[in-house]
Tab-separated table of C-alpha atoms in Angstrom:
chain	number	residue	atom	x	y	z
A	9	MET	CA	0.000	0.000	0.000
A	10	ASN	CA	1.312	3.454	-0.921
A	11	THR	CA	1.445	5.576	2.240
A	12	GLN	CA	3.411	8.470	0.745
A	13	ARG	CA	2.003	11.740	2.038
A	14	ILE	CA	0.838	14.278	-0.533
A	15	HIS	CA	2.444	17.683	-0.115
A	16	PRO	CA	-0.115	20.432	0.727
A	17	VAL	CA	0.834	22.224	-2.508
A	18	ASP	CA	-0.204	19.183	-4.552
A	19	GLU	CA	-3.369	18.389	-2.574
A	20	VAL	CA	-6.583	18.322	-4.622
A	21	LEU	CA	-9.414	19.606	-2.423
A	22	PRO	CA	-13.114	18.801	-2.852
A	23	LEU	CA	-14.835	20.727	-5.642
A	24	ARG	CA	-16.775	23.008	-3.267
A	25	GLN	CA	-13.574	24.088	-1.528
A	26	LEU	CA	-11.728	24.533	-4.804
A	27	PHE	CA	-14.440	26.927	-5.986
A	28	THR	CA	-14.866	28.945	-2.776
A	29	PHE	CA	-11.158	29.256	-2.008
A	30	GLY	CA	-10.478	30.025	-5.666
A	31	LEU	CA	-13.174	32.706	-5.743
A	32	GLN	CA	-11.606	34.243	-2.648
A	33	HIS	CA	-8.316	34.607	-4.540
A	34	VAL	CA	-10.079	36.202	-7.520
A	35	LEU	CA	-11.899	38.757	-5.384
A	36	VAL	CA	-8.702	39.748	-3.582
A	37	MET	CA	-6.791	40.380	-6.810
A	38	TYR	CA	-9.630	41.668	-9.033
A	39	ALA	CA	-9.122	45.407	-8.454
A	40	GLY	CA	-5.433	45.112	-9.257
A	41	ALA	CA	-6.092	42.860	-12.249
A	42	VAL	CA	-8.282	45.375	-14.074
A	43	ALA	CA	-6.284	48.463	-13.065
A	44	VAL	CA	-3.599	48.085	-15.769
A	45	PRO	CA	-5.967	47.987	-18.785
A	46	LEU	CA	-8.087	50.767	-17.230
A	47	ILE	CA	-5.122	53.091	-16.673
A	48	LEU	CA	-3.452	52.290	-19.994
A	49	GLY	CA	-6.692	52.640	-21.937
A	50	SER	CA	-7.411	56.011	-20.354
A	51	ALA	CA	-3.858	57.237	-20.971
A	52	MET	CA	-4.073	56.188	-24.630
A	53	GLY	CA	-7.457	57.873	-25.094
A	54	LEU	CA	-9.267	54.663	-26.022
A	55	THR	CA	-13.062	54.481	-26.160
A	56	SER	CA	-15.122	52.786	-23.439
A	57	ALA	CA	-15.774	49.822	-25.764
A	58	GLN	CA	-12.049	49.412	-26.408
A	59	ILE	CA	-11.224	49.580	-22.684
A	60	ILE	CA	-13.893	46.938	-21.956
A	61	LEU	CA	-12.288	44.770	-24.645
A	62	LEU	CA	-8.904	45.179	-22.914
A	63	ILE	CA	-10.414	44.249	-19.536
A	64	ASN	CA	-12.141	41.111	-20.862
A	65	ALA	CA	-8.969	40.083	-22.700
A	66	ASN	CA	-6.964	40.683	-19.535
A	67	LEU	CA	-9.238	38.506	-17.397
A	68	LEU	CA	-9.204	35.698	-19.965
A	69	THR	CA	-5.424	35.653	-20.389
A	70	SER	CA	-4.838	36.138	-16.638
A	71	GLY	CA	-6.795	32.937	-16.118
A	72	VAL	CA	-4.812	31.095	-18.787
A	73	ALA	CA	-1.533	32.430	-17.349
A	74	THR	CA	-2.546	31.231	-13.870
A	75	LEU	CA	-3.364	27.762	-15.203
A	76	ILE	CA	0.035	27.585	-16.930
A	77	GLN	CA	1.886	28.669	-13.772
A	78	THR	CA	-0.006	26.418	-11.341
A	79	LEU	CA	-0.593	23.246	-13.374
A	80	GLY	CA	2.408	23.511	-15.669
A	81	PHE	CA	3.512	21.479	-18.656
A	82	TRP	CA	6.998	20.360	-19.670
A	83	LYS	CA	9.381	23.165	-18.535
A	84	PHE	CA	6.689	25.824	-18.204
A	85	GLY	CA	5.087	26.647	-14.857
A	86	ALA	CA	6.405	26.712	-11.294
A	87	ARG	CA	3.606	24.360	-10.163
A	88	LEU	CA	3.137	26.565	-7.098
A	89	PRO	CA	0.021	28.523	-5.967
A	90	LEU	CA	0.941	31.669	-7.917
A	91	ILE	CA	-1.966	33.685	-9.316
A	92	GLN	CA	-1.059	35.724	-12.404
A	93	GLY	CA	-2.168	39.193	-13.395
A	94	CYS	CA	-0.999	42.119	-15.518
A	95	SER	CA	2.143	43.600	-14.008
A	96	PHE	CA	2.154	47.205	-12.780
A	97	ILE	CA	5.907	47.248	-13.445
A	98	ALA	CA	5.261	47.310	-17.192
A	99	LEU	CA	2.516	49.978	-17.015
A	100	ALA	CA	4.684	53.131	-17.218
A	101	PRO	CA	6.893	51.715	-20.027
A	102	MET	CA	3.793	50.692	-22.005
A	103	ILE	CA	2.248	54.147	-21.671
A	104	MET	CA	5.514	55.690	-22.865
A	105	ILE	CA	5.726	53.306	-25.831
A	106	GLY	CA	2.054	53.831	-26.664
A	107	LYS	CA	2.237	57.611	-26.709
A	108	GLU	CA	5.459	57.607	-28.735
A	109	PHE	CA	4.923	54.669	-31.114
A	110	GLY	CA	1.270	53.574	-30.847
A	111	LEU	CA	-0.746	50.654	-29.492
A	112	SER	CA	0.462	48.161	-32.123
A	113	GLN	CA	4.034	48.754	-30.982
A	114	ILE	CA	3.015	47.972	-27.383
A	115	PHE	CA	1.690	44.550	-28.353
A	116	GLY	CA	4.720	43.895	-30.585
A	117	ALA	CA	7.111	44.797	-27.760
A	118	VAL	CA	5.150	42.626	-25.310
A	119	ILE	CA	5.335	39.585	-27.619
A	120	ALA	CA	9.053	40.065	-28.260
A	121	ALA	CA	9.880	40.654	-24.588
A	122	GLY	CA	7.958	37.505	-23.644
A	123	PHE	CA	10.045	35.482	-26.113
A	124	ILE	CA	13.270	36.995	-24.744
A	125	THR	CA	12.145	36.134	-21.191
A	126	ILE	CA	11.779	32.473	-22.157
A	127	ALA	CA	15.280	32.551	-23.657
A	128	LEU	CA	16.768	34.195	-20.533
A	129	ALA	CA	15.012	31.887	-18.038
A	130	PRO	CA	17.896	29.360	-17.676
A	131	VAL	CA	20.415	32.162	-17.122
A	132	PHE	CA	18.352	34.215	-14.679
A	133	SER	CA	17.381	31.145	-12.621
A	134	ARG	CA	21.067	30.601	-11.745
A	135	LEU	CA	20.978	33.776	-9.639
A	136	LEU	CA	19.092	31.881	-6.904
A	137	ARG	CA	22.331	31.298	-4.981
A	138	PHE	CA	22.544	35.063	-4.373
A	139	PHE	CA	19.365	34.907	-2.248
A	140	PRO	CA	20.392	33.803	1.286
A	141	PRO	CA	17.769	33.647	4.092
A	142	VAL	CA	18.268	37.312	5.082
A	143	VAL	CA	17.507	38.399	1.506
A	144	ILE	CA	14.465	36.111	1.310
A	145	GLY	CA	13.159	37.494	4.618
A	146	SER	CA	13.672	41.062	3.400
A	147	LEU	CA	11.827	40.287	0.157
A	148	ILE	CA	8.855	38.835	2.008
A	149	THR	CA	8.742	41.898	4.290
A	150	ILE	CA	8.936	44.276	1.320
A	151	ILE	CA	6.133	42.389	-0.446
A	152	GLY	CA	3.868	42.928	2.570
A	153	ILE	CA	4.788	46.591	3.019
A	154	SER	CA	4.371	47.323	-0.695
A	155	LEU	CA	0.699	46.313	-0.497
A	156	MET	CA	-0.151	48.873	2.179
A	157	PRO	CA	-0.380	51.995	-0.067
A	158	ALA	CA	-2.610	50.223	-2.608
A	159	ALA	CA	-4.820	48.828	0.171
A	160	ALA	CA	-5.107	52.287	1.757
A	161	ILE	CA	-6.128	53.851	-1.578
A	162	TRP	CA	-8.794	51.175	-2.094
A	163	LEU	CA	-10.000	51.721	1.475
A	164	GLY	CA	-10.459	55.425	0.769
A	165	GLY	CA	-12.482	54.754	-2.376
A	166	GLY	CA	-9.953	53.897	-5.076
A	167	ASN	CA	-9.529	57.313	-6.705
A	168	PRO	CA	-7.533	59.912	-4.711
A	169	ASP	CA	-8.850	62.665	-6.997
A	170	ALA	CA	-12.512	61.849	-6.334
A	171	ALA	CA	-14.557	64.183	-4.154
A	172	ASP	CA	-15.593	61.368	-1.802
A	173	PHE	CA	-12.113	59.866	-1.409
A	174	GLY	CA	-11.446	59.175	2.267
A	175	SER	CA	-15.050	60.008	3.206
A	176	PRO	CA	-16.395	58.620	6.514
A	177	ALA	CA	-18.728	56.301	4.576
A	178	ASN	CA	-15.849	54.729	2.651
A	179	LEU	CA	-13.631	54.406	5.710
A	180	LEU	CA	-16.391	52.919	7.866
A	181	LEU	CA	-17.304	50.420	5.154
A	182	GLY	CA	-13.681	49.343	4.815
A	183	LEU	CA	-13.190	49.085	8.575
A	184	ALA	CA	-16.396	47.052	8.910
A	185	THR	CA	-14.984	44.639	6.332
A	186	VAL	CA	-11.698	44.443	8.272
A	187	SER	CA	-13.598	43.758	11.511
A	188	VAL	CA	-15.744	40.980	10.036
A	189	THR	CA	-12.714	39.355	8.398
A	190	LEU	CA	-10.674	39.383	11.614
A	191	VAL	CA	-13.553	38.135	13.786
A	192	ILE	CA	-14.191	35.188	11.452
A	193	TYR	CA	-10.459	34.450	11.293
A	194	ALA	CA	-10.076	34.547	15.097
A	195	LYS	CA	-13.283	32.768	16.134
A	196	PHE	CA	-13.570	30.004	13.552
A	197	LYS	CA	-11.221	27.274	12.449
A	198	GLY	CA	-11.129	24.913	9.490
A	199	PHE	CA	-13.207	25.637	6.388
A	200	ILE	CA	-15.036	28.698	7.781
A	201	GLY	CA	-11.877	30.270	9.191
A	202	ASN	CA	-10.069	29.787	5.891
A	203	LEU	CA	-12.890	31.679	4.151
A	204	SER	CA	-12.568	34.737	6.417
A	205	VAL	CA	-11.593	37.055	3.551
A	206	LEU	CA	-14.441	35.861	1.303
A	207	ILE	CA	-16.961	36.215	4.148
A	208	GLY	CA	-15.616	39.695	4.905
A	209	LEU	CA	-16.071	40.639	1.253
A	210	PHE	CA	-19.613	39.253	1.213
A	211	VAL	CA	-20.707	40.982	4.430
A	212	GLY	CA	-19.022	44.228	3.389
A	213	SER	CA	-20.853	44.110	0.060
A	214	LEU	CA	-24.179	43.494	1.833
A	215	ILE	CA	-23.570	46.521	4.066
A	216	ALA	CA	-22.703	48.602	0.996
A	217	ALA	CA	-25.871	47.439	-0.794
A	218	ALA	CA	-28.005	48.324	2.246
A	219	CYS	CA	-26.433	51.807	2.298
A	220	GLY	CA	-26.868	52.366	-1.447
A	221	MET	CA	-23.128	52.188	-2.148
A	222	THR	CA	-23.294	49.274	-4.606
A	223	HIS	CA	-24.345	49.716	-8.221
A	224	PHE	CA	-25.291	46.842	-10.499
A	225	SER	CA	-26.098	48.822	-13.657
A	226	ARG	CA	-23.016	47.452	-15.440
A	227	VAL	CA	-24.267	43.895	-14.894
A	228	SER	CA	-27.382	44.512	-17.004
A	229	GLU	CA	-25.340	46.372	-19.636
A	230	ALA	CA	-22.687	43.652	-19.984
A	231	ALA	CA	-22.957	40.982	-22.678
A	232	TRP	CA	-23.735	37.380	-21.756
A	233	PHE	CA	-20.894	35.959	-23.845
A	234	GLU	CA	-17.980	37.602	-25.605
A	235	LEU	CA	-14.751	36.121	-26.920
A	236	SER	CA	-11.837	38.515	-27.271
A	237	ALA	CA	-10.468	37.924	-30.753
A	238	PRO	CA	-6.680	37.898	-31.087
A	239	LEU	CA	-5.035	41.008	-32.551
A	240	ALA	CA	-8.259	42.997	-32.211
A	241	PHE	CA	-6.280	46.252	-32.541
A	242	GLY	CA	-4.447	45.154	-35.665
A	243	ALA	CA	-1.211	43.307	-36.378
A	244	PRO	CA	1.583	43.938	-33.849
A	245	GLU	CA	4.556	46.017	-34.956
A	246	PHE	CA	8.136	45.365	-33.877
A	247	SER	CA	10.768	48.057	-33.333
A	248	LEU	CA	14.076	47.897	-31.481
A	249	VAL	CA	13.563	50.688	-28.933
A	250	PRO	CA	10.106	49.555	-27.672
A	251	ILE	CA	11.364	45.958	-27.451
A	252	LEU	CA	14.412	47.016	-25.402
A	253	ILE	CA	12.222	49.082	-23.057
A	254	MET	CA	9.800	46.206	-22.518
A	255	THR	CA	12.646	43.715	-22.047
A	256	LEU	CA	14.074	45.881	-19.244
A	257	ALA	CA	10.632	45.845	-17.622
A	258	MET	CA	10.539	42.036	-17.928
A	259	LEU	CA	13.925	41.786	-16.182
A	260	VAL	CA	12.423	43.631	-13.210
A	261	ILE	CA	9.354	41.366	-13.383
A	262	MET	CA	11.651	38.330	-13.249
A	263	ALA	CA	13.227	39.718	-10.081
A	264	GLU	CA	9.746	40.150	-8.566
A	265	THR	CA	8.798	36.620	-9.652
A	266	THR	CA	11.900	35.383	-7.815
A	267	GLY	CA	10.709	37.108	-4.639
A	268	ASN	CA	7.194	35.717	-4.957
A	269	CYS	CA	8.432	32.165	-5.620
A	270	LEU	CA	10.729	32.338	-2.597
A	271	ALA	CA	7.932	33.718	-0.413
A	272	ILE	CA	5.455	31.059	-1.563
A	273	GLY	CA	8.110	28.392	-1.089
A	274	LYS	CA	8.577	29.450	2.532
A	275	LEU	CA	4.839	29.691	3.206
A	276	THR	CA	4.036	26.310	1.710
A	277	GLY	CA	7.104	24.431	2.886
A	278	LYS	CA	8.140	23.591	-0.677
A	279	PRO	CA	11.581	25.170	-1.199
A	280	THR	CA	12.157	27.021	-4.450
A	281	THR	CA	14.846	25.447	-6.616
A	282	GLN	CA	16.715	26.699	-9.663
A	283	GLU	CA	14.474	24.485	-11.798
A	284	THR	CA	11.343	25.957	-10.193
A	285	LEU	CA	12.501	29.495	-10.957
A	286	GLY	CA	13.395	28.646	-14.543
A	287	ASN	CA	9.961	27.102	-15.085
A	288	ALA	CA	8.289	30.141	-13.481
A	289	PHE	CA	10.199	32.536	-15.762
A	290	ARG	CA	9.322	30.516	-18.854
A	291	ALA	CA	5.653	30.580	-17.822
A	292	ASP	CA	5.837	34.375	-17.368
A	293	GLY	CA	7.382	34.692	-20.826
A	294	LEU	CA	4.842	32.421	-22.525
A	295	SER	CA	1.902	34.140	-20.792
A	296	THR	CA	3.295	37.527	-21.815
A	297	MET	CA	3.523	36.397	-25.447
A	298	LEU	CA	-0.087	35.167	-25.280
A	299	GLY	CA	-1.035	38.485	-23.703
A	300	GLY	CA	0.422	40.406	-26.635
A	301	LEU	CA	-1.465	38.205	-29.099
A	302	PHE	CA	-4.780	38.468	-27.233
A	303	ASN	CA	-4.782	42.235	-26.565
A	304	SER	CA	-3.239	42.041	-23.115
A	305	PHE	CA	0.058	42.719	-21.368
A	306	PRO	CA	3.021	41.251	-19.397
A	307	TYR	CA	2.207	38.917	-16.507
A	308	ASN	CA	3.626	38.105	-13.109
A	309	ALA	CA	2.455	36.769	-9.749
A	310	PHE	CA	0.235	39.027	-7.617
A	311	THR	CA	1.688	39.653	-4.169
A	312	GLN	CA	-1.662	40.217	-2.408
A	313	ASN	CA	-2.483	36.560	-3.004
A	314	THR	CA	0.734	35.560	-1.275
A	315	GLY	CA	-0.652	37.278	1.816
A	316	LEU	CA	-3.977	35.475	1.388
A	317	ILE	CA	-2.212	32.112	1.405
A	318	ALA	CA	-0.509	33.054	4.680
A	319	LEU	CA	-3.848	34.161	6.169
A	320	SER	CA	-5.975	31.233	5.010
A	321	ASN	CA	-3.263	28.564	5.290
A	322	VAL	CA	-4.677	26.941	2.143
A	323	LYS	CA	-1.582	25.983	0.145
A	324	SER	CA	-2.979	23.907	-2.722
A	325	ARG	CA	-1.930	25.035	-6.194
A	326	PHE	CA	-5.171	23.540	-7.491
A	327	VAL	CA	-7.120	26.181	-5.537
A	328	VAL	CA	-5.251	28.886	-7.445
A	329	ALA	CA	-5.802	26.915	-10.663
A	330	ALA	CA	-9.540	27.074	-9.852
A	331	ALA	CA	-9.130	30.857	-9.528
A	332	GLY	CA	-7.584	30.814	-13.004
A	333	ALA	CA	-10.570	28.906	-14.356
A	334	ILE	CA	-12.945	31.453	-12.765
A	335	MET	CA	-11.031	34.301	-14.454
A	336	VAL	CA	-11.308	32.532	-17.815
A	337	LEU	CA	-15.086	32.350	-17.298
A	338	MET	CA	-15.144	36.031	-16.326
A	339	GLY	CA	-13.343	36.858	-19.567
A	340	LEU	CA	-15.798	34.790	-21.603
A	341	PHE	CA	-18.960	35.877	-19.736
A	342	PRO	CA	-18.736	39.643	-19.103
A	343	LYS	CA	-21.836	39.623	-16.874
A	344	LEU	CA	-19.925	37.518	-14.348
A	345	GLY	CA	-17.012	39.947	-14.445
A	346	ALA	CA	-19.388	42.902	-14.054
A	347	LEU	CA	-21.018	41.264	-11.025
A	348	ILE	CA	-17.667	40.871	-9.281
A	349	ALA	CA	-16.710	44.406	-10.328
A	350	ALA	CA	-19.733	45.643	-8.362
A	351	VAL	CA	-17.917	44.872	-5.088
A	352	PRO	CA	-17.166	48.377	-3.693
A	353	THR	CA	-13.510	49.424	-3.626
A	354	PRO	CA	-13.498	50.179	0.151
A	355	VAL	CA	-14.560	46.561	0.765
A	356	LEU	CA	-11.657	45.314	-1.353
A	357	GLY	CA	-9.373	47.707	0.499
A	358	GLY	CA	-10.550	46.414	3.865
A	359	CYS	CA	-9.663	42.843	2.897
A	360	ALA	CA	-6.371	43.867	1.323
């Protein structure tokens, strides 16, 4: 009889738990996931329809990227619970490229930089020996601290320029979400305790709905089904300068991926090896190439989900794969994405 114990990372949970824990991951990262296409689309002066196309494409390819990173195939994918989303690191370079060269050059640079990332993966993975425990600990600390400004902005309402930013209503709603999340986490164990963030989001959204702070108009306006066609903005164009700029951004993303892999490795008890890092980099590169083809952008692991793993103590990569599947559905069925988008920003900030 085989008595070999399955590592928590490789544990396949019951379907109900896969869905609920996966949904919890999606809700935690949703605001950050749609921020890049929103900001880039606004900076480029795109129409509302074009920005919606970018958001749907982003959700679809984020889901595919997460499936590649968590499930893996051949030498692609870290096979760790790493949820993927559009990287903020590449946002400023993409805006610069877009304003100077145009949107087609952005997608061309993204595709080329993704290919270069795959080629550099074996070389960059050898740098793991330069990450002793003190460096790993510092990285994990920095990851946590770096989330605080974004969480604070969400708590205040999401837009610092808005008239109601930091209003008592927003702050109270966010703090109520924090309180519910912490009470559930402290008072309950097992399945309920692990869902503390999801329950906090649900209760916070109910409070917002009762106070008239939740709007579902976008749900009725959204289409039932929509498939983002590849190269919807035309054929990508390739030029040396945009490719070099995007490649530099991908080098920084690879450094951040290293930090996230090391942090997840410590949290899950599955040490990160040189092979793991190389596979993670190749997955980032492949997902980035797919992003460029399907009207989206460079990808890397989202740090807020690293914190969620520490809080929930659910370490299964299949849970995060379920989150990837949910994002694919959100990209294919815009009404589902619009429903999740109705969660008020202060509620998301409270959980973050």
